[in-house]
CSV table of C-alpha atoms in Angstrom, one decimal:
chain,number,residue,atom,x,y,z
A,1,UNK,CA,0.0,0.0,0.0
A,2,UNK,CA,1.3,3.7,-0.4
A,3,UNK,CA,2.8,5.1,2.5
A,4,UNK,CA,1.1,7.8,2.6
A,5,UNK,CA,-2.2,6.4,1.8
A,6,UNK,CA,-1.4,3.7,4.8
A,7,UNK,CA,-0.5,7.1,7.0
A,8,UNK,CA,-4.1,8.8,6.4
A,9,UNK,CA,-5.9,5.5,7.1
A,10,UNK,CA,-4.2,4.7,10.2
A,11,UNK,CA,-4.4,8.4,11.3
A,12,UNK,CA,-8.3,8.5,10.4
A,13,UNK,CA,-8.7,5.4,12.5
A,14,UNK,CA,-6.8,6.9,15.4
A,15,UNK,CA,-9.3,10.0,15.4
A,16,UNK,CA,-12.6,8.4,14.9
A,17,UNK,CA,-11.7,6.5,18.1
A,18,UNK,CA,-10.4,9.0,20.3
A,19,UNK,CA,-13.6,11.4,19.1
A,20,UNK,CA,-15.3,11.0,22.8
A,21,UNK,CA,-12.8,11.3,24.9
A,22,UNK,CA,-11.0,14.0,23.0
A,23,UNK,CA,-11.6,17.4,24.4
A,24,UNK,CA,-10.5,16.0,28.6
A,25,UNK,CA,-7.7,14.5,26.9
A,26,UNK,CA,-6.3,17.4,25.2
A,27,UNK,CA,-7.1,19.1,28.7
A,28,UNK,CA,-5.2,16.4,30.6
A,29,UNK,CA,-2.4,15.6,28.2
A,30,UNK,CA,-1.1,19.4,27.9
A,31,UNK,CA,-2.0,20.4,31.4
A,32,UNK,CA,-4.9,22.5,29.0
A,33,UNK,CA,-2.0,24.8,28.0
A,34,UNK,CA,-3.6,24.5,24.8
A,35,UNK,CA,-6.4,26.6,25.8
A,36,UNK,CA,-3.7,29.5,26.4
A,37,UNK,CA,-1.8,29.0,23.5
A,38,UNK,CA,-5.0,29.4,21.5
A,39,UNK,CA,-6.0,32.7,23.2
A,40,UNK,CA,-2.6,33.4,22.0
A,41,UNK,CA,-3.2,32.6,18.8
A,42,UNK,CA,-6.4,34.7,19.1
A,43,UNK,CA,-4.4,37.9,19.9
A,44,UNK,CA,-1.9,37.8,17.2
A,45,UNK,CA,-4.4,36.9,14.8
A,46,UNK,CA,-6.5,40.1,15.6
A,47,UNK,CA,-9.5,39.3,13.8
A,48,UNK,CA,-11.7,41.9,12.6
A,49,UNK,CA,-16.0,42.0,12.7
A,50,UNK,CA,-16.2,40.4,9.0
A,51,UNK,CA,-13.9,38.6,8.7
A,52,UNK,CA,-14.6,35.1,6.9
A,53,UNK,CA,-12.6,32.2,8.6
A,54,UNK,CA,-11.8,28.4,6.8
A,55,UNK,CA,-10.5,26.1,10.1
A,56,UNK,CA,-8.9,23.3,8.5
A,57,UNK,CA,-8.4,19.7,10.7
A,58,UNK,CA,-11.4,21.0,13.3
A,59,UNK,CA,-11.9,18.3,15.1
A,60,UNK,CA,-14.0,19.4,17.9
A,61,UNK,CA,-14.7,22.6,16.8
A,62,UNK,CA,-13.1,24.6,19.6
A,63,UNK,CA,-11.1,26.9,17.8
A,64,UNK,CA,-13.8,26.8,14.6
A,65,UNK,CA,-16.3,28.5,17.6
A,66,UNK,CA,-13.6,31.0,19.1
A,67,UNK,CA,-13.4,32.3,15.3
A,68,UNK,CA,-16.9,32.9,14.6
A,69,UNK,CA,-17.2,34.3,17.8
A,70,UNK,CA,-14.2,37.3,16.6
A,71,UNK,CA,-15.7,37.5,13.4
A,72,UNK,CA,-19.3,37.3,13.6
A,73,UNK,CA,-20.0,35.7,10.5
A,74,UNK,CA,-20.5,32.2,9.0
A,75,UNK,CA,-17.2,30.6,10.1
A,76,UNK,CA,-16.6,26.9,8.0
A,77,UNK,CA,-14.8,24.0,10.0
A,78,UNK,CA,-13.2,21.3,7.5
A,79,UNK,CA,-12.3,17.6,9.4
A,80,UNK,CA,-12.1,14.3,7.7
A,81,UNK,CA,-13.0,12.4,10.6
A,82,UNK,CA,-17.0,12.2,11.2
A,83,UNK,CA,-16.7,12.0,14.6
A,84,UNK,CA,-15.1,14.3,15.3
A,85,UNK,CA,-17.2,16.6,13.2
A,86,UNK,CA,-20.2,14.8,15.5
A,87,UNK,CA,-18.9,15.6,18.7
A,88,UNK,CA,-18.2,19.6,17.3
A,89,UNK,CA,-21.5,20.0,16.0
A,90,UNK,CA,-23.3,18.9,19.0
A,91,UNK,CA,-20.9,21.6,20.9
A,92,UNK,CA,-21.7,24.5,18.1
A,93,UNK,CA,-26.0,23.6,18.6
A,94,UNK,CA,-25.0,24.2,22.9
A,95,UNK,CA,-23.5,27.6,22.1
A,96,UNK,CA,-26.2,28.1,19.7
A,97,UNK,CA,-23.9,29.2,16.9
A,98,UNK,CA,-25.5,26.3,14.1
A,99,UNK,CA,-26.4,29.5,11.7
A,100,UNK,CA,-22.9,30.8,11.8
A,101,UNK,CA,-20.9,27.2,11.5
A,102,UNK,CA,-20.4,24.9,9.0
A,103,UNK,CA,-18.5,21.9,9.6
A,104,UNK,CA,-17.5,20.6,6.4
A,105,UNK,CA,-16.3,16.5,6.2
A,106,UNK,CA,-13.5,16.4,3.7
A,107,UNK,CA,-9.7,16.9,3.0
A,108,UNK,CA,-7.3,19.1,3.5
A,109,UNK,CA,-5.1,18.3,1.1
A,110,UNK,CA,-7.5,19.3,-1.6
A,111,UNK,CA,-9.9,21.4,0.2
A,112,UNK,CA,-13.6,21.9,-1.8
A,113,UNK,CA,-13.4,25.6,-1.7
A,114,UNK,CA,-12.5,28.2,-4.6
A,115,UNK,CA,-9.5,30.5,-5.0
A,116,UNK,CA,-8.6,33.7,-2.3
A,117,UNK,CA,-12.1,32.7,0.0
A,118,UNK,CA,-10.7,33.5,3.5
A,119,UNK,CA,-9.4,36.4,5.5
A,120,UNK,CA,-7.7,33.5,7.7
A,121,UNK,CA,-7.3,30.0,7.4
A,122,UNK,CA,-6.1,28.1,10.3
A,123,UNK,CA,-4.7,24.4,11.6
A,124,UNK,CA,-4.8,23.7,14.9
A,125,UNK,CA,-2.4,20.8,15.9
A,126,UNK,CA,-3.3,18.9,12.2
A,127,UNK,CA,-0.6,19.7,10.2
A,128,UNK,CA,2.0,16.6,12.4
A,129,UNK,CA,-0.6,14.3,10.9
A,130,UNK,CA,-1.5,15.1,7.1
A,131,UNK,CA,0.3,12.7,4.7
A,132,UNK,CA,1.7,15.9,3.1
A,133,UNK,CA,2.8,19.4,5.1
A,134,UNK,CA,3.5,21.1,2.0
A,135,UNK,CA,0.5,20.1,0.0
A,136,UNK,CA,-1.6,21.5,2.6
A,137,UNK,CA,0.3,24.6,3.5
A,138,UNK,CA,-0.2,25.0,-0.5
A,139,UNK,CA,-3.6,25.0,-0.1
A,140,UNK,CA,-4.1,26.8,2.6
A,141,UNK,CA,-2.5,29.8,0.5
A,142,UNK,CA,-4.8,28.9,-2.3
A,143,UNK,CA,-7.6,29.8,-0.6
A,144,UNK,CA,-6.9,32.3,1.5
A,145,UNK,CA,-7.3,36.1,0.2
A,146,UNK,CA,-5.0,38.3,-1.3
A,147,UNK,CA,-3.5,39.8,2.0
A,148,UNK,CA,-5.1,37.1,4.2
A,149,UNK,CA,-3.1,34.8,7.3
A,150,UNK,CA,-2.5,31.1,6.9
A,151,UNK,CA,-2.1,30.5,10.4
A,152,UNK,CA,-0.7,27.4,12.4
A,153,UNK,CA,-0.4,26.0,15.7
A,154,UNK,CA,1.2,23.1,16.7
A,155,UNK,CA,3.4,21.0,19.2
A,156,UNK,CA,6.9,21.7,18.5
A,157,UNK,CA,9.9,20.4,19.6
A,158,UNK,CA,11.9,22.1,22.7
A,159,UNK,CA,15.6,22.1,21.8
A,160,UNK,CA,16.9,23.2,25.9
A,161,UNK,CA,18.0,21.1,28.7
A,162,UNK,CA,17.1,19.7,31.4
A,163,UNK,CA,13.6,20.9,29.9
A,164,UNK,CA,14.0,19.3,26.9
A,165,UNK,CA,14.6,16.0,28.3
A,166,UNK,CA,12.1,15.9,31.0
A,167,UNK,CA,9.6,16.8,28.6
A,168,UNK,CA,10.2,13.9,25.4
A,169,UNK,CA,10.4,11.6,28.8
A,170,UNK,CA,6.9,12.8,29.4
A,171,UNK,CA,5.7,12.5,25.9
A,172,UNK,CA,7.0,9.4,25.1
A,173,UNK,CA,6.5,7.5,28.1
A,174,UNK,CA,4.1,8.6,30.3
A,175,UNK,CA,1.4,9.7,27.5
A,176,UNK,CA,0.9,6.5,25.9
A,177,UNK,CA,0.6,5.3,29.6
A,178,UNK,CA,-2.6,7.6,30.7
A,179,UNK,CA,-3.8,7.2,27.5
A,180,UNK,CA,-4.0,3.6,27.8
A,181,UNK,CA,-5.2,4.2,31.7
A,182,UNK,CA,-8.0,6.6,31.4
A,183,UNK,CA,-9.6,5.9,28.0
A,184,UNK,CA,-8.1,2.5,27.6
A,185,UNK,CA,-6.1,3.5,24.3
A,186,UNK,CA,-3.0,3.0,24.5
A,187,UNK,CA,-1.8,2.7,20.7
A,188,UNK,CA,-3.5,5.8,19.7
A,189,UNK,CA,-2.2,8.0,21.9
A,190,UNK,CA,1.3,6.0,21.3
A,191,UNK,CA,1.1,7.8,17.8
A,192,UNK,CA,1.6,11.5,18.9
A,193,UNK,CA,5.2,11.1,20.0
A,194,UNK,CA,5.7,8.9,16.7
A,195,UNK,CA,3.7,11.8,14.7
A,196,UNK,CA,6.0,14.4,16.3
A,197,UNK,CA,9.4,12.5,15.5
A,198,UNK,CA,9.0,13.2,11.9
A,199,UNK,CA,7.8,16.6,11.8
A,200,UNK,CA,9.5,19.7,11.6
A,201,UNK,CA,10.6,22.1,14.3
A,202,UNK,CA,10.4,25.4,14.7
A,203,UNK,CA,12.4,27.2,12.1
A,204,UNK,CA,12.1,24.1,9.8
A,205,UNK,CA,8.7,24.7,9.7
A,206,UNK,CA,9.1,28.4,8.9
A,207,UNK,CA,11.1,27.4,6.0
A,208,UNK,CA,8.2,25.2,4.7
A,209,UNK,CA,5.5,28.3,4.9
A,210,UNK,CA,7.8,30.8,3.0
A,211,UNK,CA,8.9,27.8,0.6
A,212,UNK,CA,5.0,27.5,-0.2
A,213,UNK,CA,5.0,31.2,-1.2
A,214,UNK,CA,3.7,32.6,2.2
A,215,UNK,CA,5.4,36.0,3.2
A,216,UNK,CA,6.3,37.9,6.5
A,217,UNK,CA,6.3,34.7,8.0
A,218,UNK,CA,6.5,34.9,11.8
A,219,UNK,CA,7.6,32.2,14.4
A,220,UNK,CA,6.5,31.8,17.9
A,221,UNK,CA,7.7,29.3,20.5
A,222,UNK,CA,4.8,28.5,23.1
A,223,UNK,CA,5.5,27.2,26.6
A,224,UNK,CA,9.5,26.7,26.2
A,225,UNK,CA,8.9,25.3,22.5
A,226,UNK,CA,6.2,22.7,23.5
A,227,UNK,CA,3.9,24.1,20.8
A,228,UNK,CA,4.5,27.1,18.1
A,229,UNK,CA,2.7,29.3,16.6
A,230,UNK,CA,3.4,29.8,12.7
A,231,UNK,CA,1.7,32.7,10.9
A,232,UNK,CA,2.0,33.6,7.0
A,233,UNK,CA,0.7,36.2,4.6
A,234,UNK,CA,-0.7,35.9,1.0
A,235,UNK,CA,0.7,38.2,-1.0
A,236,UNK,CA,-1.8,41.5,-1.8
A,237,UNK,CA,-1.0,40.8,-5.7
A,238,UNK,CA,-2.3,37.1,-4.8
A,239,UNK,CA,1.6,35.8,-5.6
C-alpha cells in the first residue's frame, strides 16, 4: 500500500476512536496549555467583525467556535473524521452558533473551496498528521485572500535542557501510559510522539511556509517550544 495512503488511514482510525474522549484528553495531556496557546493565537491573529474564517483539521470545533465568535460571521470547520465533526457540532448547537458554522467532512489536502475565500485560514495541531505538510500549506494559501493569514499551531519540539529532556520523557512515556489508563487507548495516543518525531521544528517549519510562497512569515515558541505558533501572509497581488 502507499505510504502515505497507509499514513491517512491509520491516522483516520486513530481519530474516529479517540472522538469521545478527545476534548478532557487534550485538557489532561497538555496540562490545558492548549487553551492558552490558543488565546494566544487569538491575539496575534486580531481578527476583525467580517472577517470570513476556513479552520482546517477541526476536530472538535473549539477553535472553529472562538473564530466565529471574533468575526461574527458564518465561520466553515473542515475535518475528515466524522466523529469528530459529531462531537463539534453537538458543541456548536449548545452555544447556539449552528447558523454561523459549518462543519464541512473532507480533505485538507485538496480542500472543496475556490480561490482567495478567506481572511484567515487556520490548523490547529493537524498539520504533524497530514500525509503531506507542503500540499496543505499550498492549499491553505490557495484559498486564502489576497492579503489574508494562513495560520498554524502546533506541538513543536523544545531544543533546551534539562527541559527538553524531561519533557520527550513525558511525551513518550508517560502519555501512551494515561492514555491507555484513562480511555483505555493505549496505541493511539502512542502515535503523537511517533507523529511528532517526523515533523518539523520550529524554524524548519518556517522554511516550509515561505517555501510554499507565504510572506512575512512569523515564528513563535509557546511554553518553552512545546507548541509554536506559525503565521503567514498571502501576497496582496495574490503571488
Amino acid at each position: 500500500m502507499d505510504r502515505k495512503l497507509e499514513t491517512k488511514e491509520h491516522v483516520h482510525a486513530v481519530f474516529e476512536s479517540i472522538a469521545p474522549k478527545y476534548d478532557m484528553m487534550n485538557d489532561i495531556l497538555s496540562f490545558r496549555r492548549h487553551k492558552a496557546w490558543r488565546k494566544f493565537t487569538m491575539r496575534k491573529m486580531d481578527i476583525k467583525p467580517g472577517q470570513k474564517a476556513l479552520d482546517l483539521c477541526c476536530g472538535t470545533a473549539d477553535w472553529t467556535i472562538a473564530l466565529a465568535r471574533a468575526s461574527g460571521v458564518e465561520t466553515v470547520g473542515l475535518d475528515f473524521s466524522r466523529s469528530m465533526l459529531d462531537v463539534g457540532q453537538a458543541k456548536v448547537d449548545k452555544v447556539g452558533l449552528s447558523d454561523r458554522i459549518r462543519l464541512v467532512e473532507g480533505n485538507a489536502m485538496s480542500l472543496p473551496f475556490p480561490d482567495n475565500a478567506f481572511d484567515y485560514v487556520t490548523i490547529g495541531f493537524g498539520l504533524r498528521n497530514v500525509p503531506d505538510i507542503d500540499q496543505v500549506l499550498r492549499e491553505m494559501r490557495r484559498v486564502a485572500k489576497p492579503g489574508g493569514k494562513v495560520v498554524c499551531l502546533e506541538l513543536s519540539k523544545p531544543d533546551w535542557q534539562p527541559f527538553k529532556g524531561i519533557y520527550y520523557f513525558y511525551f513518550e512515556k508517560l502519555l501512551p501510559l494515561l492514555g491507555k489508563w484513562l480511555v483505555k487507548r493505549y496505541d493511539q495516543y502512542r502515535w503523537l510522539p511517533e507523529s511528532l518525531a517526523q515533523f518539523p521544528d520550529l524554524q524548519e517549519l518556517a522554511e516550509r511556509f515561505r517555501a510554499a510562497g507565504l510572506r512575512n512569515v512569523r515564528a513563535y515558541p509557546l511554553t518553552g517550544g512545546v507548541a509554536a505558533l506559525h503565521i503567514g501572509t498571502k501576497g496582496t497581488d495574490g503571488a
